[in-house]
């Protein structure tokens, strides 16, 4: 795959699926899903994205609905930020990026337009939204271009060598969510449960069985198995990764608090990394550092925004 396309897809995927839950919400009109800094997200627009998921069970449907709303919120925050910064992304830049992506992801398919359309439809999206994601990705690359110079990339690499040496661990976890719980009583109840489960494990309970019975993660039926992960995985928060990579094989962590809830982590296998040179992984370094900067920016924008979400 073209190196630039690989970098873009990482960034676009991050923007497209990122969910950062709001701490400020109240019930608003049924025809409005959310209001972001005075801008309304219509329930009809959310429903269009949800059409493919009508047959899902209630819990899954509500979770997807929340993610869709969060995508709309992220889009509004980024549009406002890009406008305020005066970052210009031309239609020609978007078209060039889109054509490169279609060529790269379609592989042997002769109809790249149909291939992309089918792919987007399968995830409840469309070309208009994808082009908006391309615009945001290109704008953020421009915004962070000065920061991602050779010296800063080299410093980032030296500080995070283990991110790039291929070291990987096989992980299981037990996850107790705090999503949609009361900020005090609900979170305290989740913390009490995770501590109780840790005590049971310390007393000899089987990790996989506990995961199957109590974990709120989709991995629960598989005993909490997450497979092999690397330090630079964009799917896990830093507290989770730090705890996981500090464990010896066969050991279970103390309860780990992340933005989404509490975790108990067990490492079941490990693949040692090998030394790498900066020049050999500079593209990976750049994409990883860019991901981190985007996450920091989005969290900052979110914390400063006034967001009202219909419950």
XYZ file of C-alpha atoms in Angstrom:
311
model
C 0.000 0.000 0.000
C 1.167 3.535 -0.768
C 2.878 4.922 2.361
C 0.866 8.118 2.359
C -2.377 6.197 1.994
C -1.462 3.966 4.915
C -0.773 7.070 7.024
C -4.016 8.692 5.921
C -6.106 5.616 6.638
C -4.697 5.408 10.161
C -5.610 9.045 10.763
C -8.995 8.803 9.067
C -9.871 5.662 10.993
C -8.951 7.410 14.220
C -11.181 10.368 13.378
C -14.003 8.241 12.052
C -14.327 5.899 15.030
C -13.045 7.974 17.935
C -15.503 8.103 20.826
C -14.793 10.494 23.700
C -17.715 10.593 26.065
C -19.125 13.924 27.211
C -19.345 14.815 30.871
C -21.987 17.497 30.260
C -25.361 16.465 28.871
C -29.075 17.038 29.380
C -32.298 15.941 27.711
C -33.287 18.044 24.682
C -35.960 17.911 21.985
C -36.764 14.545 20.399
C -36.079 15.867 16.878
C -32.560 16.874 17.916
C -29.908 14.311 18.843
C -27.364 16.794 20.212
C -26.266 20.423 20.218
C -22.578 21.306 19.901
C -21.625 24.909 20.622
C -25.078 25.942 19.413
C -25.037 23.758 16.286
C -27.767 21.125 16.108
C -27.347 17.480 15.134
C -30.681 16.312 13.736
C -32.106 12.992 14.840
C -33.054 12.284 11.207
C -29.384 12.459 10.196
C -28.459 10.059 12.976
C -31.264 7.691 11.969
C -29.989 7.556 8.387
C -26.657 6.262 9.669
C -28.464 3.680 11.782
C -30.602 2.159 9.035
C -28.227 -0.790 8.583
C -28.461 -1.670 12.255
C -32.240 -1.876 12.701
C -32.076 -5.610 13.405
C -29.486 -5.278 16.172
C -30.498 -5.951 19.766
C -31.400 -2.927 21.873
C -28.086 -2.750 23.726
C -26.016 -2.951 20.539
C -28.266 -0.480 18.722
C -28.018 2.097 21.513
C -24.234 1.720 21.647
C -23.955 2.262 17.886
C -26.310 5.231 18.110
C -24.069 6.815 20.722
C -21.016 6.264 18.528
C -22.762 7.822 15.528
C -23.679 10.894 17.566
C -20.084 11.139 18.758
C -18.904 11.056 15.139
C -21.170 13.989 14.339
C -19.883 15.851 17.397
C -16.266 15.262 16.379
C -17.011 16.511 12.862
C -18.501 19.754 14.175
C -15.615 20.361 16.578
C -13.068 19.776 13.823
C -14.913 21.927 11.281
C -14.985 24.812 13.759
C -11.313 24.338 14.642
C -10.204 24.168 11.008
C -12.184 27.312 10.170
C -10.755 29.222 13.141
C -7.207 28.211 12.225
C -7.742 29.267 8.618
C -6.536 25.902 7.314
C -7.466 25.504 3.660
C -7.956 22.122 2.019
C -8.870 22.482 -1.645
C -11.344 20.243 -3.509
C -8.446 19.155 -5.721
C -6.466 17.950 -2.686
C -9.456 15.960 -1.470
C -10.018 14.451 -4.927
C -6.369 13.438 -5.304
C -6.352 11.809 -1.881
C -9.621 10.035 -2.566
C -8.406 8.649 -5.900
C -5.187 7.390 -4.317
C -7.134 5.701 -1.538
C -9.505 4.048 -4.008
C -6.594 2.664 -6.023
C -4.883 1.325 -2.929
C -7.811 -0.271 -1.141
C -9.604 -1.682 -4.191
C -6.726 -4.011 -5.065
C -7.616 -6.069 -8.134
C -11.111 -4.605 -8.403
C -11.634 -2.775 -11.691
C -14.524 -0.665 -10.368
C -12.880 1.337 -7.586
C -15.919 3.591 -7.126
C -18.234 0.646 -6.493
C -15.708 -0.996 -4.186
C -15.421 2.131 -2.025
C -19.181 2.665 -2.000
C -19.793 -0.904 -0.837
C -17.139 -0.576 1.856
C -18.620 2.669 3.180
C -22.170 1.309 3.050
C -21.096 -1.693 5.105
C -20.133 0.621 7.970
C -23.175 2.873 7.645
C -21.371 5.721 5.915
C -21.299 7.371 2.493
C -18.959 9.206 0.145
C -19.953 12.658 1.419
C -18.999 11.793 4.988
C -15.812 10.067 3.862
C -14.721 13.131 1.891
C -15.330 15.200 5.009
C -13.073 12.807 6.924
C -10.426 13.222 4.220
C -10.681 16.988 4.567
C -10.235 16.788 8.337
C -7.290 14.427 8.019
C -5.483 16.612 5.480
C -6.175 19.733 7.529
C -4.755 18.159 10.685
C -1.678 16.981 8.814
C -1.117 20.580 7.710
C -1.730 21.910 11.217
C 0.773 19.526 12.806
C 3.323 19.558 9.961
C 5.719 21.932 11.728
C 5.597 19.865 14.911
C 6.311 16.635 13.031
C 9.760 17.685 11.849
C 12.802 15.413 11.816
C 14.130 16.420 15.227
C 10.803 16.041 17.030
C 10.189 12.699 15.366
C 13.645 11.538 16.424
C 13.018 12.625 20.016
C 9.659 10.843 20.002
C 11.343 7.692 18.719
C 14.084 7.801 21.354
C 11.489 8.229 24.084
C 9.269 5.428 22.767
C 11.629 2.876 21.224
C 9.557 -0.020 22.505
C 6.612 1.224 20.445
C 8.400 0.335 17.237
C 10.497 -2.762 17.912
C 7.693 -5.243 17.343
C 7.330 -6.232 21.011
C 3.877 -7.741 21.502
C 1.950 -9.349 24.334
C -1.086 -11.604 24.295
C -3.699 -10.213 26.626
C -6.961 -11.134 28.295
C -8.964 -8.636 30.294
C -12.049 -8.274 32.427
C -13.796 -4.975 31.771
C -16.429 -3.308 33.944
C -17.889 -0.305 32.167
C -18.701 3.027 33.795
C -20.488 4.283 30.690
C -23.936 5.719 31.396
C -23.436 5.243 35.144
C -23.938 7.891 37.793
C -20.673 9.785 38.164
C -20.405 8.955 41.870
C -22.612 6.052 42.940
C -22.393 4.141 39.657
C -18.644 4.494 39.337
C -18.190 3.462 42.963
C -20.285 0.341 42.331
C -18.134 -0.554 39.306
C -14.971 -0.036 41.356
C -16.315 -2.260 44.134
C -17.092 -5.011 41.627
C -13.669 -4.926 39.969
C -11.988 -5.086 43.397
C -14.176 -8.044 44.372
C -13.244 -9.844 41.161
C -9.553 -9.184 41.789
C -9.891 -10.764 45.223
C -11.568 -13.816 43.682
C -8.729 -14.155 41.177
C -6.133 -13.817 43.937
C -7.922 -16.662 45.720
C -7.631 -18.952 42.715
C -10.673 -18.208 40.549
C -10.277 -18.904 36.829
C -9.652 -15.692 34.857
C -11.459 -16.859 31.735
C -14.553 -17.923 33.644
C -14.707 -14.624 35.518
C -14.363 -12.763 32.214
C -17.175 -14.759 30.630
C -19.464 -14.110 33.579
C -18.773 -10.467 34.398
C -16.879 -8.641 31.634
C -18.712 -5.948 29.658
C -16.312 -6.277 26.716
C -17.349 -8.093 23.492
C -14.351 -10.358 24.194
C -16.174 -11.857 27.205
C -17.417 -15.017 25.411
C -13.783 -15.769 24.548
C -12.642 -15.429 28.132
C -11.582 -11.821 27.613
C -9.046 -12.712 24.909
C -7.796 -9.628 23.017
C -5.054 -11.433 21.114
C -1.610 -9.910 20.634
C -1.272 -6.143 21.058
C 1.621 -3.720 20.611
C 2.460 -0.585 22.551
C 1.523 1.711 19.699
C -1.912 0.195 19.300
C -4.454 2.969 18.816
C -7.218 0.842 20.312
C -6.187 1.076 23.978
C -5.634 3.931 26.390
C -2.224 4.621 27.878
C -3.100 3.421 31.417
C -4.190 0.085 29.933
C -1.033 -0.283 27.819
C 1.306 0.759 30.632
C -0.224 -1.767 33.007
C -0.280 -4.553 30.421
C 3.328 -4.150 29.302
C 4.576 -4.005 32.884
C 3.191 -7.484 33.631
C 5.084 -10.752 33.489
C 3.497 -13.634 31.599
C 0.820 -15.317 33.720
C 0.341 -12.361 36.069
C -2.829 -10.323 36.619
C -2.809 -6.557 37.079
C -4.333 -4.543 39.857
C -7.548 -2.771 38.753
C -6.776 -0.251 36.004
C -9.004 2.814 35.535
C -9.476 4.207 32.035
C -11.920 6.677 30.572
C -14.380 3.889 29.860
C -14.284 1.844 33.052
C -12.157 -0.585 35.062
C -9.946 -3.409 33.797
C -8.179 -6.457 35.151
C -5.469 -7.491 32.705
C -3.678 -10.804 32.297
C -0.705 -11.400 29.985
C -0.646 -14.948 28.622
C 2.219 -14.761 26.105
C 4.923 -12.396 24.917
C 6.903 -11.807 21.718
C 10.182 -10.007 22.321
C 10.990 -7.028 20.142
C 14.124 -6.531 18.065
C 16.246 -3.356 17.847
C 15.244 -1.017 15.021
C 16.806 2.066 13.452
C 14.903 5.346 13.375
C 15.292 5.681 9.614
C 13.646 2.292 9.065
C 10.478 3.177 10.982
C 10.209 6.928 10.443
C 6.803 6.619 8.743
C 5.450 4.599 11.664
C 6.917 7.150 14.075
C 5.252 9.985 12.207
C 1.833 8.314 12.100
C 2.005 7.348 15.779
C 3.029 10.838 16.882
C 0.328 12.357 14.667
C -2.281 10.056 16.225
C -1.242 11.183 19.707
C -1.397 14.865 18.788
C -4.837 14.444 17.212
C -6.144 12.690 20.308
C -4.814 15.469 22.544
C -6.379 18.111 20.326
C -9.768 16.385 20.227
C -9.834 15.962 23.990
C -8.994 19.652 24.391
C -11.702 20.713 21.950
C -14.174 18.428 23.683
C -13.360 19.735 27.151
C -13.849 23.334 26.003
C -17.074 22.716 24.083
C -20.640 23.081 25.278
C -22.308 19.809 24.318
C -25.875 18.738 25.026
C -26.815 15.148 24.167
C -30.316 13.726 24.160
C -30.493 10.788 26.554
